[in-house]
PDB file of C-alpha atoms in Angstrom:
ATOM      1  CA  GLU A   1      34.118 -32.178 -15.350  1.00 57.00           C
ATOM      2  CA  THR A   2      33.204 -34.410 -18.308  1.00 69.00           C
ATOM      3  CA  GLY A   3      35.945 -35.049 -20.838  1.00 89.00           C
ATOM      4  CA  VAL A   4      35.702 -35.224 -24.606  1.00 94.00           C
ATOM      5  CA  THR A   5      33.666 -38.180 -25.819  1.00 95.00           C
ATOM      6  CA  GLN A   6      33.268 -39.610 -29.306  1.00 97.00           C
ATOM      7  CA  SER A   7      30.861 -42.061 -30.866  1.00 96.00           C
ATOM      8  CA  PRO A   8      30.881 -44.621 -32.200  1.00 97.00           C
ATOM      9  CA  THR A   9      34.114 -46.278 -31.106  1.00 96.00           C
ATOM     10  CA  HIS A  10      34.449 -48.342 -34.251  1.00 96.00           C
ATOM     11  CA  LEU A  11      32.542 -48.681 -37.475  1.00 96.00           C
ATOM     12  CA  ILE A  12      32.894 -50.364 -40.805  1.00 98.00           C
ATOM     13  CA  LYS A  13      31.545 -48.855 -44.002  1.00 98.00           C
ATOM     14  CA  THR A  14      31.614 -49.717 -47.673  1.00 98.00           C
ATOM     15  CA  ARG A  15      33.259 -47.578 -50.324  1.00 98.00           C
ATOM     16  CA  GLY A  16      30.814 -44.961 -51.642  1.00 98.00           C
ATOM     17  CA  GLN A  17      28.749 -44.812 -48.464  1.00 98.00           C
ATOM     18  CA  GLN A  18      28.372 -41.854 -46.141  1.00 98.00           C
ATOM     19  CA  VAL A  19      29.303 -41.709 -42.453  1.00 98.00           C
ATOM     20  CA  THR A  20      28.649 -39.384 -39.519  1.00 98.00           C
ATOM     21  CA  LEU A  21      30.947 -39.258 -36.512  1.00 98.00           C
ATOM     22  CA  ARG A  22      30.026 -37.452 -33.309  1.00 98.00           C
ATOM     23  CA  CYS A  23      31.939 -35.562 -30.670  1.00 97.00           C
ATOM     24  CA  SER A  24      30.869 -34.065 -27.363  1.00 96.00           C
ATOM     25  CA  SER A  25      33.183 -31.345 -26.192  1.00 92.00           C
ATOM     26  CA  GLN A  26      34.465 -30.920 -22.677  1.00 89.00           C
ATOM     27  CA  SER A  27      32.232 -28.842 -20.426  1.00 86.00           C
ATOM     28  CA  GLY A  28      32.752 -25.120 -20.990  1.00 85.00           C
ATOM     29  CA  HIS A  29      34.588 -25.546 -24.317  1.00 89.00           C
ATOM     30  CA  ASN A  30      33.236 -23.746 -27.387  1.00 89.00           C
ATOM     31  CA  THR A  31      35.762 -24.913 -29.985  1.00 91.00           C
ATOM     32  CA  VAL A  32      36.050 -28.331 -31.607  1.00 94.00           C
ATOM     33  CA  SER A  33      38.759 -29.494 -34.008  1.00 94.00           C
ATOM     34  CA  TRP A  34      38.764 -32.689 -36.044  1.00 97.00           C
ATOM     35  CA  TYR A  35      41.841 -34.672 -37.065  1.00 97.00           C
ATOM     36  CA  GLN A  36      42.400 -37.731 -39.251  1.00 98.00           C
ATOM     37  CA  GLN A  37      45.099 -40.168 -38.154  1.00 97.00           C
ATOM     38  CA  ALA A  38      46.063 -42.832 -40.668  1.00 95.00           C
ATOM     39  CA  LEU A  39      47.691 -45.963 -39.304  1.00 92.00           C
ATOM     40  CA  GLY A  40      51.271 -45.306 -38.205  1.00 89.00           C
ATOM     41  CA  GLN A  41      51.094 -41.577 -38.897  1.00 92.00           C
ATOM     42  CA  GLY A  42      50.528 -38.360 -37.021  1.00 95.00           C
ATOM     43  CA  PRO A  43      47.105 -36.715 -36.993  1.00 96.00           C
ATOM     44  CA  GLN A  44      46.222 -34.382 -39.861  1.00 96.00           C
ATOM     45  CA  PHE A  45      43.997 -31.352 -39.239  1.00 95.00           C
ATOM     46  CA  ILE A  46      40.624 -31.500 -41.006  1.00 97.00           C
ATOM     47  CA  PHE A  47      38.795 -28.424 -39.702  1.00 95.00           C
ATOM     48  CA  GLN A  48      37.820 -26.468 -36.625  1.00 93.00           C
ATOM     49  CA  TYR A  49      34.482 -25.111 -35.450  1.00 93.00           C
ATOM     50  CA  TYR A  50      34.153 -22.127 -33.156  1.00 89.00           C
ATOM     51  CA  ARG A  51      30.717 -21.093 -31.908  1.00 86.00           C
ATOM     52  CA  GLU A  52      28.973 -23.063 -34.663  1.00 90.00           C
ATOM     53  CA  GLU A  53      31.042 -21.614 -37.517  1.00 91.00           C
ATOM     54  CA  GLU A  54      33.879 -23.268 -39.443  1.00 91.00           C
ATOM     55  CA  ASN A  55      36.972 -21.429 -38.258  1.00 86.00           C
ATOM     56  CA  GLY A  56      39.635 -23.031 -40.424  1.00 89.00           C
ATOM     57  CA  ARG A  57      40.162 -25.988 -42.713  1.00 94.00           C
ATOM     58  CA  GLY A  58      43.028 -28.259 -43.638  1.00 93.00           C
ATOM     59  CA  ASN A  59      43.777 -29.874 -46.980  1.00 94.00           C
ATOM     60  CA  PHE A  60      40.704 -32.099 -47.185  1.00 97.00           C
ATOM     61  CA  PRO A  61      38.146 -32.276 -50.021  1.00 97.00           C
ATOM     62  CA  PRO A  62      34.602 -30.871 -49.662  1.00 97.00           C
ATOM     63  CA  ARG A  63      33.158 -34.329 -49.089  1.00 98.00           C
ATOM     64  CA  PHE A  64      34.490 -33.866 -45.547  1.00 98.00           C
ATOM     65  CA  SER A  65      32.021 -31.552 -43.838  1.00 97.00           C
ATOM     66  CA  GLY A  66      31.031 -30.726 -40.310  1.00 96.00           C
ATOM     67  CA  LEU A  67      28.575 -29.124 -37.982  1.00 96.00           C
ATOM     68  CA  GLN A  68      28.680 -27.656 -34.525  1.00 95.00           C
ATOM     69  CA  PHE A  69      25.548 -27.408 -32.438  1.00 94.00           C
ATOM     70  CA  PRO A  70      24.463 -24.789 -29.870  1.00 92.00           C
ATOM     71  CA  ASN A  71      25.710 -27.055 -27.065  1.00 89.00           C
ATOM     72  CA  TYR A  72      29.086 -27.084 -28.895  1.00 90.00           C
ATOM     73  CA  SER A  73      28.979 -30.771 -29.715  1.00 93.00           C
ATOM     74  CA  SER A  74      30.040 -31.520 -33.264  1.00 96.00           C
ATOM     75  CA  GLU A  75      29.621 -33.903 -36.171  1.00 97.00           C
ATOM     76  CA  LEU A  76      32.023 -34.899 -38.911  1.00 98.00           C
ATOM     77  CA  ASN A  77      30.384 -36.117 -42.108  1.00 98.00           C
ATOM     78  CA  VAL A  78      32.216 -37.883 -44.891  1.00 98.00           C
ATOM     79  CA  ASN A  79      30.450 -38.560 -48.186  1.00 97.00           C
ATOM     80  CA  ALA A  80      31.425 -40.946 -50.964  1.00 98.00           C
ATOM     81  CA  LEU A  81      33.794 -42.903 -48.745  1.00 98.00           C
ATOM     82  CA  GLU A  82      37.089 -44.041 -50.235  1.00 98.00           C
ATOM     83  CA  LEU A  83      39.413 -46.781 -49.029  1.00 98.00           C
ATOM     84  CA  ASP A  84      41.971 -44.142 -47.992  1.00 97.00           C
ATOM     85  CA  ASP A  85      39.445 -42.672 -45.565  1.00 98.00           C
ATOM     86  CA  SER A  86      40.142 -45.626 -43.277  1.00 98.00           C
ATOM     87  CA  ALA A  87      41.700 -44.015 -40.221  1.00 98.00           C
ATOM     88  CA  LEU A  88      41.286 -42.990 -36.605  1.00 97.00           C
ATOM     89  CA  TYR A  89      39.268 -39.785 -36.392  1.00 98.00           C
ATOM     90  CA  LEU A  90      40.031 -37.636 -33.385  1.00 97.00           C
ATOM     91  CA  CYS A  91      38.198 -34.638 -32.108  1.00 96.00           C
ATOM     92  CA  ALA A  92      39.614 -32.123 -29.677  1.00 94.00           C
ATOM     93  CA  SER A  93      37.888 -29.373 -27.763  1.00 92.00           C
ATOM     94  CA  SER A  94      39.287 -26.188 -26.267  1.00 89.00           C
ATOM     95  CA  LEU A  95      38.170 -22.992 -24.555  1.00 85.00           C
ATOM     96  CA  SER A  96      38.737 -21.079 -27.781  1.00 75.00           C
ATOM     97  CA  GLY A  97      40.593 -21.297 -31.060  1.00 64.00           C
ATOM     98  CA  ARG A  98      43.553 -19.474 -29.586  1.00 67.00           C
ATOM     99  CA  ALA A  99      46.857 -21.322 -29.491  1.00 62.00           C
ATOM    100  CA  PHE A 100      47.401 -20.867 -25.772  1.00 64.00           C
ATOM    101  CA  HIS A 101      44.265 -22.790 -24.942  1.00 76.00           C
ATOM    102  CA  GLU A 102      45.066 -26.480 -24.707  1.00 84.00           C
ATOM    103  CA  GLN A 103      43.216 -28.897 -26.955  1.00 89.00           C
ATOM    104  CA  TYR A 104      41.759 -31.885 -25.117  1.00 91.00           C
ATOM    105  CA  PHE A 105      41.383 -34.965 -27.276  1.00 94.00           C
ATOM    106  CA  GLY A 106      38.736 -37.643 -27.295  1.00 95.00           C
ATOM    107  CA  PRO A 107      39.481 -41.364 -27.667  1.00 94.00           C
ATOM    108  CA  GLY A 108      38.708 -41.356 -31.367  1.00 96.00           C
ATOM    109  CA  THR A 109      36.529 -43.274 -33.776  1.00 97.00           C
ATOM    110  CA  ARG A 110      38.173 -46.021 -35.810  1.00 97.00           C
ATOM    111  CA  LEU A 111      36.664 -46.023 -39.319  1.00 98.00           C
ATOM    112  CA  THR A 112      37.320 -48.910 -41.679  1.00 98.00           C
ATOM    113  CA  VAL A 113      36.235 -48.587 -45.309  1.00 98.00           C
ATOM    114  CA  THR A 114      36.041 -51.813 -47.309  1.00 97.00           C
TER     115      THR A 114
ATOM    116  CA  ALA B   1      53.827 -24.300 -44.481  1.00 57.00           C
ATOM    117  CA  GLN B   2      55.022 -25.587 -41.164  1.00 62.00           C
ATOM    118  CA  THR B   3      56.522 -29.063 -40.985  1.00 89.00           C
ATOM    119  CA  VAL B   4      57.419 -31.192 -38.001  1.00 96.00           C
ATOM    120  CA  THR B   5      59.974 -33.985 -38.322  1.00 96.00           C
ATOM    121  CA  GLN B   6      60.545 -36.837 -35.933  1.00 97.00           C
ATOM    122  CA  SER B   7      63.470 -38.875 -37.224  1.00 95.00           C
ATOM    123  CA  GLN B   8      63.223 -41.773 -34.747  1.00 97.00           C
ATOM    124  CA  PRO B   9      60.394 -44.184 -35.587  1.00 96.00           C
ATOM    125  CA  GLU B  10      61.150 -46.296 -32.487  1.00 97.00           C
ATOM    126  CA  MET B  11      63.066 -45.958 -29.236  1.00 98.00           C
ATOM    127  CA  SER B  12      63.615 -48.514 -26.502  1.00 97.00           C
ATOM    128  CA  VAL B  13      64.588 -47.751 -22.918  1.00 98.00           C
ATOM    129  CA  GLN B  14      65.250 -49.780 -19.805  1.00 97.00           C
ATOM    130  CA  GLU B  15      62.948 -49.101 -16.893  1.00 97.00           C
ATOM    131  CA  ALA B  16      64.361 -46.328 -14.646  1.00 97.00           C
ATOM    132  CA  GLU B  17      66.680 -45.121 -17.415  1.00 97.00           C
ATOM    133  CA  THR B  18      66.454 -41.961 -19.515  1.00 98.00           C
ATOM    134  CA  VAL B  19      65.424 -41.626 -23.148  1.00 98.00           C
ATOM    135  CA  THR B  20      65.478 -38.588 -25.412  1.00 98.00           C
ATOM    136  CA  LEU B  21      63.159 -38.130 -28.372  1.00 98.00           C
ATOM    137  CA  SER B  22      64.119 -35.788 -31.202  1.00 98.00           C
ATOM    138  CA  CYS B  23      61.969 -33.291 -33.049  1.00 98.00           C
ATOM    139  CA  THR B  24      62.793 -30.564 -35.541  1.00 97.00           C
ATOM    140  CA  TYR B  25      60.387 -28.095 -37.076  1.00 97.00           C
ATOM    141  CA  ASP B  26      60.378 -25.570 -39.830  1.00 95.00           C
ATOM    142  CA  THR B  27      58.753 -22.169 -39.495  1.00 93.00           C
ATOM    143  CA  SER B  28      59.300 -18.537 -40.347  1.00 92.00           C
ATOM    144  CA  GLU B  29      57.030 -17.396 -37.526  1.00 91.00           C
ATOM    145  CA  SER B  30      58.217 -15.864 -34.254  1.00 91.00           C
ATOM    146  CA  ASP B  31      55.050 -16.551 -32.265  1.00 91.00           C
ATOM    147  CA  TYR B  32      54.345 -20.244 -31.891  1.00 93.00           C
ATOM    148  CA  TYR B  33      53.898 -23.094 -29.459  1.00 93.00           C
ATOM    149  CA  LEU B  34      55.450 -26.543 -29.369  1.00 95.00           C
ATOM    150  CA  PHE B  35      53.982 -29.621 -27.744  1.00 95.00           C
ATOM    151  CA  TRP B  36      54.705 -33.225 -26.970  1.00 97.00           C
ATOM    152  CA  TYR B  37      51.697 -35.525 -26.909  1.00 97.00           C
ATOM    153  CA  LYS B  38      51.535 -39.125 -25.715  1.00 97.00           C
ATOM    154  CA  GLN B  39      49.203 -41.622 -27.374  1.00 96.00           C
ATOM    155  CA  PRO B  40      48.965 -44.946 -25.518  1.00 93.00           C
ATOM    156  CA  PRO B  41      47.256 -48.008 -27.005  1.00 87.00           C
ATOM    157  CA  SER B  42      43.974 -46.614 -25.660  1.00 81.00           C
ATOM    158  CA  ARG B  43      44.370 -44.030 -28.487  1.00 85.00           C
ATOM    159  CA  GLN B  44      43.556 -40.971 -26.399  1.00 89.00           C
ATOM    160  CA  MET B  45      46.053 -38.202 -27.101  1.00 93.00           C
ATOM    161  CA  ILE B  46      47.388 -36.717 -23.860  1.00 94.00           C
ATOM    162  CA  LEU B  47      49.397 -33.517 -23.572  1.00 94.00           C
ATOM    163  CA  VAL B  48      52.757 -34.202 -21.925  1.00 96.00           C
ATOM    164  CA  ILE B  49      54.425 -30.809 -22.086  1.00 96.00           C
ATOM    165  CA  ARG B  50      54.242 -27.498 -23.944  1.00 94.00           C
ATOM    166  CA  GLN B  51      56.717 -24.745 -24.728  1.00 95.00           C
ATOM    167  CA  GLU B  52      55.990 -21.178 -25.754  1.00 92.00           C
ATOM    168  CA  ALA B  53      58.509 -19.936 -28.293  1.00 93.00           C
ATOM    169  CA  TYR B  54      58.981 -16.616 -26.515  1.00 92.00           C
ATOM    170  CA  LYS B  55      60.146 -18.357 -23.340  1.00 90.00           C
ATOM    171  CA  GLN B  56      63.843 -19.128 -23.167  1.00 87.00           C
ATOM    172  CA  GLN B  57      63.518 -21.427 -20.191  1.00 92.00           C
ATOM    173  CA  ASN B  58      62.962 -25.070 -21.051  1.00 94.00           C
ATOM    174  CA  ALA B  59      59.654 -26.496 -19.843  1.00 93.00           C
ATOM    175  CA  THR B  60      59.594 -29.326 -17.309  1.00 94.00           C
ATOM    176  CA  GLU B  61      56.764 -31.488 -16.008  1.00 93.00           C
ATOM    177  CA  ASN B  62      57.883 -33.945 -13.356  1.00 95.00           C
ATOM    178  CA  ARG B  63      59.959 -36.608 -15.179  1.00 97.00           C
ATOM    179  CA  PHE B  64      59.487 -34.934 -18.562  1.00 97.00           C
ATOM    180  CA  SER B  65      61.618 -32.061 -19.783  1.00 97.00           C
ATOM    181  CA  VAL B  66      62.405 -30.461 -23.100  1.00 97.00           C
ATOM    182  CA  ASN B  67      65.495 -29.024 -24.735  1.00 97.00           C
ATOM    183  CA  PHE B  68      64.237 -26.129 -26.830  1.00 97.00           C
ATOM    184  CA  GLN B  69      66.828 -24.807 -29.265  1.00 96.00           C
ATOM    185  CA  LYS B  70      65.032 -22.004 -31.081  1.00 95.00           C
ATOM    186  CA  ALA B  71      67.810 -21.064 -33.496  1.00 94.00           C
ATOM    187  CA  ALA B  72      68.272 -24.683 -34.501  1.00 96.00           C
ATOM    188  CA  LYS B  73      64.479 -25.259 -34.571  1.00 96.00           C
ATOM    189  CA  SER B  74      64.916 -28.281 -32.377  1.00 97.00           C
ATOM    190  CA  PHE B  75      62.590 -29.467 -29.610  1.00 97.00           C
ATOM    191  CA  SER B  76      63.605 -32.714 -27.933  1.00 98.00           C
ATOM    192  CA  LEU B  77      61.812 -34.511 -25.107  1.00 98.00           C
ATOM    193  CA  LYS B  78      63.670 -36.215 -22.269  1.00 98.00           C
ATOM    194  CA  ILE B  79      61.905 -38.839 -20.200  1.00 98.00           C
ATOM    195  CA  SER B  80      63.765 -39.520 -16.961  1.00 98.00           C
ATOM    196  CA  ASP B  81      63.326 -42.524 -14.683  1.00 97.00           C
ATOM    197  CA  SER B  82      61.276 -44.275 -17.368  1.00 98.00           C
ATOM    198  CA  GLN B  83      58.290 -46.276 -16.188  1.00 97.00           C
ATOM    199  CA  LEU B  84      56.339 -49.067 -17.856  1.00 96.00           C
ATOM    200  CA  GLY B  85      53.402 -46.698 -18.176  1.00 95.00           C
ATOM    201  CA  ASP B  86      55.483 -44.400 -20.382  1.00 97.00           C
ATOM    202  CA  ALA B  87      55.262 -46.904 -23.231  1.00 97.00           C
ATOM    203  CA  ALA B  88      53.312 -45.188 -25.994  1.00 97.00           C
ATOM    204  CA  MET B  89      53.577 -43.299 -29.262  1.00 97.00           C
ATOM    205  CA  TYR B  90      54.910 -39.781 -28.734  1.00 98.00           C
ATOM    206  CA  PHE B  91      54.097 -36.968 -31.115  1.00 98.00           C
ATOM    207  CA  CYS B  92      55.777 -33.615 -31.451  1.00 98.00           C
ATOM    208  CA  ALA B  93      53.384 -30.869 -32.548  1.00 96.00           C
ATOM    209  CA  TYR B  94      53.553 -27.226 -33.610  1.00 95.00           C
ATOM    210  CA  ARG B  95      50.949 -24.509 -33.464  1.00 92.00           C
ATOM    211  CA  ARG B  96      51.383 -20.972 -34.724  1.00 89.00           C
ATOM    212  CA  GLY B  97      50.215 -18.263 -32.339  1.00 84.00           C
ATOM    213  CA  ASN B  98      46.531 -17.465 -32.924  1.00 78.00           C
ATOM    214  CA  ASP B  99      46.294 -20.284 -35.446  1.00 79.00           C
ATOM    215  CA  TYR B 100      43.655 -22.938 -35.213  1.00 76.00           C
ATOM    216  CA  LYS B 101      45.489 -26.120 -36.046  1.00 87.00           C
ATOM    217  CA  LEU B 102      48.123 -28.408 -34.624  1.00 92.00           C
ATOM    218  CA  SER B 103      50.704 -29.817 -37.040  1.00 94.00           C
ATOM    219  CA  PHE B 104      52.038 -33.178 -35.909  1.00 96.00           C
ATOM    220  CA  GLY B 105      55.154 -35.161 -36.650  1.00 97.00           C
ATOM    221  CA  ALA B 106      54.979 -38.829 -37.639  1.00 96.00           C
ATOM    222  CA  GLY B 107      55.562 -40.029 -34.088  1.00 97.00           C
ATOM    223  CA  THR B 108      58.077 -42.095 -32.139  1.00 98.00           C
ATOM    224  CA  THR B 109      57.109 -45.384 -30.524  1.00 97.00           C
ATOM    225  CA  VAL B 110      58.653 -45.747 -27.080  1.00 98.00           C
ATOM    226  CA  THR B 111      59.071 -49.210 -25.611  1.00 97.00           C
ATOM    227  CA  VAL B 112      60.030 -49.604 -21.944  1.00 97.00           C
ATOM    228  CA  ARG B 113      61.855 -52.803 -20.989  1.00 97.00           C
ATOM    229  CA  ALA B 114      61.290 -54.197 -17.499  1.00 95.00           C
TER     230      ALA B 114
END
Protein backbone atom coordinates (compact mmCIF):
# COMPACT_ATOMS: atom_id res chain seq x y z
CA GLU A 1 0.00 0.00 0.00
CA THR A 2 1.53 3.31 -1.12
CA GLY A 3 1.28 6.19 1.32
CA VAL A 4 0.57 9.84 0.62
CA THR A 5 3.32 11.53 -1.35
CA GLN A 6 3.91 15.20 -2.09
CA SER A 7 6.12 17.07 -4.50
CA PRO A 8 8.28 18.99 -4.48
CA THR A 9 9.83 18.69 -1.03
CA HIS A 10 11.04 22.27 -0.96
CA LEU A 11 10.77 25.26 -3.22
CA ILE A 12 11.57 28.92 -3.18
CA LYS A 13 9.47 31.48 -5.01
CA THR A 14 9.41 35.24 -5.34
CA ARG A 15 6.55 37.43 -4.18
CA GLY A 16 3.94 37.79 -6.94
CA GLN A 17 4.75 34.47 -8.60
CA GLN A 18 2.49 31.46 -8.88
CA VAL A 19 3.15 27.97 -7.51
CA THR A 20 1.67 24.50 -7.94
CA LEU A 21 2.05 21.81 -5.30
CA ARG A 22 1.16 18.18 -5.94
CA CYS A 23 -0.21 15.37 -3.84
CA SER A 24 -0.76 11.70 -4.59
CA SER A 25 -3.32 10.13 -2.33
CA GLN A 26 -3.01 6.78 -0.65
CA SER A 27 -4.27 3.86 -2.72
CA GLY A 28 -8.05 3.52 -2.52
CA HIS A 29 -8.61 7.03 -1.09
CA ASN A 30 -10.96 9.39 -2.92
CA THR A 31 -10.69 12.45 -0.67
CA VAL A 32 -7.81 14.89 -0.36
CA SER A 33 -7.52 17.78 2.10
CA TRP A 34 -4.92 20.53 2.06
CA TYR A 35 -3.54 22.33 5.11
CA GLN A 36 -1.16 25.26 5.59
CA GLN A 37 1.20 25.09 8.56
CA ALA A 38 3.08 28.28 9.38
CA LEU A 39 6.28 27.92 11.37
CA GLY A 40 5.57 27.07 15.01
CA GLN A 41 1.82 26.79 14.50
CA GLY A 42 -0.79 24.12 13.96
CA PRO A 43 -2.05 23.32 10.47
CA GLN A 44 -4.91 25.41 9.08
CA PHE A 45 -7.47 23.82 6.76
CA ILE A 46 -7.44 25.21 3.21
CA PHE A 47 -9.92 22.99 1.36
CA GLN A 48 -10.98 19.44 0.64
CA TYR A 49 -11.69 17.62 -2.60
CA TYR A 50 -13.99 14.64 -2.84
CA ARG A 51 -14.37 12.82 -6.16
CA GLU A 52 -12.96 15.78 -8.09
CA GLU A 53 -15.24 18.38 -6.50
CA GLU A 54 -14.38 20.94 -3.82
CA ASN A 55 -16.16 19.67 -0.73
CA GLY A 56 -15.39 22.43 1.74
CA ARG A 57 -13.13 25.43 2.17
CA GLY A 58 -11.43 27.18 5.05
CA ASN A 59 -10.74 30.88 5.48
CA PHE A 60 -8.35 31.31 2.56
CA PRO A 61 -8.62 33.82 -0.32
CA PRO A 62 -9.56 32.76 -3.87
CA ARG A 63 -5.94 32.92 -5.00
CA PHE A 64 -5.66 29.53 -3.27
CA SER A 65 -7.25 27.05 -5.66
CA GLY A 66 -7.11 23.34 -6.25
CA LEU A 67 -7.87 20.45 -8.50
CA GLN A 68 -8.46 16.76 -8.07
CA PHE A 69 -7.91 14.37 -10.92
CA PRO A 70 -9.72 11.13 -11.85
CA ASN A 71 -6.97 9.12 -10.12
CA TYR A 72 -7.70 11.24 -7.00
CA SER A 73 -4.33 12.94 -6.97
CA SER A 74 -4.56 16.66 -6.31
CA GLU A 75 -2.91 20.01 -6.93
CA LEU A 76 -2.84 23.14 -4.82
CA ASN A 77 -2.27 26.35 -6.76
CA VAL A 78 -1.41 29.67 -5.18
CA ASN A 79 -1.38 32.82 -7.29
CA ALA A 80 0.16 36.19 -6.52
CA LEU A 81 2.36 34.79 -3.77
CA GLU A 82 2.79 36.86 -0.61
CA LEU A 83 5.51 36.62 2.02
CA ASP A 84 2.97 35.23 4.50
CA ASP A 85 2.37 32.26 2.21
CA SER A 86 5.71 30.87 3.38
CA ALA A 87 4.74 27.69 5.19
CA LEU A 88 4.66 23.91 5.17
CA TYR A 89 1.80 22.69 2.98
CA LEU A 90 0.38 19.34 3.97
CA CYS A 91 -2.04 17.17 2.12
CA ALA A 92 -4.02 14.35 3.66
CA SER A 93 -6.05 11.64 2.00
CA SER A 94 -8.90 9.55 3.37
CA LEU A 95 -11.47 6.99 2.26
CA SER A 96 -14.15 9.68 2.30
CA GLY A 97 -14.90 13.08 3.74
CA ARG A 98 -16.59 11.52 6.74
CA ALA A 99 -15.09 12.23 10.14
CA PHE A 100 -14.69 8.59 11.11
CA HIS A 101 -12.33 7.95 8.24
CA GLU A 102 -8.79 8.73 9.30
CA GLN A 103 -6.82 11.30 7.35
CA TYR A 104 -3.35 10.13 6.33
CA PHE A 105 -0.86 12.93 5.89
CA GLY A 106 1.97 13.35 3.45
CA PRO A 107 5.41 14.71 4.38
CA GLY A 108 4.58 18.19 3.16
CA THR A 109 6.06 20.76 0.83
CA ARG A 110 8.07 23.58 2.38
CA LEU A 111 7.37 26.80 0.45
CA THR A 112 9.53 29.86 1.00
CA VAL A 113 8.45 33.16 -0.55
CA THR A 114 11.10 35.87 -0.78
CA ALA B 1 -16.48 28.13 15.37
CA GLN B 2 -14.55 25.38 17.05
CA THR B 3 -11.29 26.24 18.79
CA VAL B 4 -8.60 23.99 20.19
CA THR B 5 -6.22 25.26 22.86
CA GLN B 6 -2.94 23.73 23.91
CA SER B 7 -1.56 25.79 26.78
CA GLN B 8 1.86 24.10 27.04
CA PRO B 9 4.25 25.22 24.29
CA GLU B 10 6.97 22.84 25.56
CA MET B 11 7.24 19.83 27.84
CA SER B 12 10.32 17.89 28.89
CA VAL B 13 10.35 14.35 30.25
CA GLN B 14 12.99 11.93 31.43
CA GLU B 15 13.26 8.72 29.47
CA ALA B 16 10.98 6.01 30.96
CA GLU B 17 8.93 8.62 32.83
CA THR B 18 5.40 9.82 32.14
CA VAL B 19 4.30 13.13 30.65
CA THR B 20 0.81 14.56 30.22
CA LEU B 21 -0.12 17.05 27.53
CA SER B 22 -3.16 19.29 27.97
CA CYS B 23 -5.81 20.22 25.45
CA THR B 24 -9.12 22.02 25.77
CA TYR B 25 -11.65 22.63 23.04
CA ASP B 26 -14.75 24.65 22.52
CA THR B 27 -17.80 23.31 20.73
CA SER B 28 -21.57 23.28 20.93
CA GLU B 29 -21.78 20.05 18.95
CA SER B 30 -22.58 16.64 20.44
CA ASP B 31 -21.14 14.56 17.59
CA TYR B 32 -17.42 15.05 17.18
CA TYR B 33 -14.04 13.38 17.23
CA LEU B 34 -10.83 14.31 19.01
CA PHE B 35 -7.33 13.36 17.96
CA TRP B 36 -3.73 13.59 19.01
CA TYR B 37 -1.21 13.80 16.19
CA LYS B 38 2.57 13.53 16.41
CA GLN B 39 4.81 15.51 14.06
CA PRO B 40 8.49 14.53 14.28
CA PRO B 41 11.25 16.54 12.60
CA SER B 42 10.54 14.56 9.43
CA ARG B 43 7.32 16.68 9.30
CA GLN B 44 4.95 13.82 8.55
CA MET B 45 1.87 14.06 10.75
CA ILE B 46 1.09 10.71 12.38
CA LEU B 47 -2.13 9.84 14.19
CA VAL B 48 -1.39 8.78 17.77
CA ILE B 49 -4.86 8.26 19.18
CA ARG B 50 -8.49 9.20 18.55
CA GLN B 51 -11.57 9.53 20.72
CA GLU B 52 -15.19 9.55 19.64
CA ALA B 53 -17.24 11.95 21.73
CA TYR B 54 -20.07 9.45 22.20
CA LYS B 55 -17.73 6.95 23.87
CA GLN B 56 -17.29 7.37 27.60
CA GLN B 57 -14.33 5.04 27.80
CA ASN B 58 -10.96 6.72 27.38
CA ALA B 59 -8.98 5.57 24.35
CA THR B 60 -5.63 3.83 24.79
CA GLU B 61 -2.96 2.82 22.29
CA ASN B 62 -0.06 1.00 23.89
CA ARG B 63 1.88 3.64 25.90
CA PHE B 64 -0.51 6.43 24.90
CA SER B 65 -3.78 7.11 26.67
CA VAL B 66 -6.19 9.98 26.93
CA ASN B 67 -8.27 11.52 29.69
CA PHE B 68 -11.45 12.68 27.99
CA GLN B 69 -13.55 14.97 30.17
CA LYS B 70 -16.53 15.83 27.98
CA ALA B 71 -18.28 18.21 30.37
CA ALA B 72 -15.07 20.13 30.94
CA LYS B 73 -14.17 19.94 27.21
CA SER B 74 -10.77 18.63 28.12
CA PHE B 75 -8.74 16.02 26.24
CA SER B 76 -5.29 15.32 27.67
CA LEU B 77 -2.71 12.86 26.36
CA LYS B 78 -0.55 10.75 28.66
CA ILE B 79 2.65 9.23 27.35
CA SER B 80 3.91 6.48 29.64
CA ASP B 81 7.40 4.99 29.68
CA SER B 82 8.64 7.80 27.43
CA GLN B 83 11.14 6.85 24.76
CA LEU B 84 13.62 8.95 22.80
CA GLY B 85 11.53 8.36 19.70
CA ASP B 86 8.58 10.12 21.33
CA ALA B 87 10.34 13.47 20.92
CA ALA B 88 8.20 15.50 18.54
CA MET B 89 5.56 18.20 18.27
CA TYR B 90 2.16 16.95 19.42
CA PHE B 91 -1.05 18.46 18.14
CA CYS B 92 -4.53 18.12 19.54
CA ALA B 93 -7.22 18.24 16.85
CA TYR B 94 -11.01 18.37 16.65
CA ARG B 95 -13.35 17.28 13.91
CA ARG B 96 -17.11 17.65 13.95
CA GLY B 97 -19.05 14.56 12.91
CA ASN B 98 -19.61 14.54 9.14
CA ASP B 99 -17.47 17.65 8.77
CA TYR B 100 -14.60 17.81 6.36
CA LYS B 101 -11.90 19.60 8.29
CA LEU B 102 -9.60 19.07 11.22
CA SER B 103 -9.06 22.02 13.57
CA PHE B 104 -5.67 21.91 15.25
CA GLY B 105 -4.23 23.44 18.38
CA ALA B 106 -0.90 25.29 18.32
CA GLY B 107 1.05 22.24 19.42
CA THR B 108 3.28 21.14 22.29
CA THR B 109 6.94 20.30 21.75
CA VAL B 110 7.97 17.24 23.73
CA THR B 111 11.63 16.73 24.55
CA VAL B 112 12.80 13.40 25.98
CA ARG B 113 15.95 13.47 28.12
CA ALA B 114 18.19 10.40 28.08
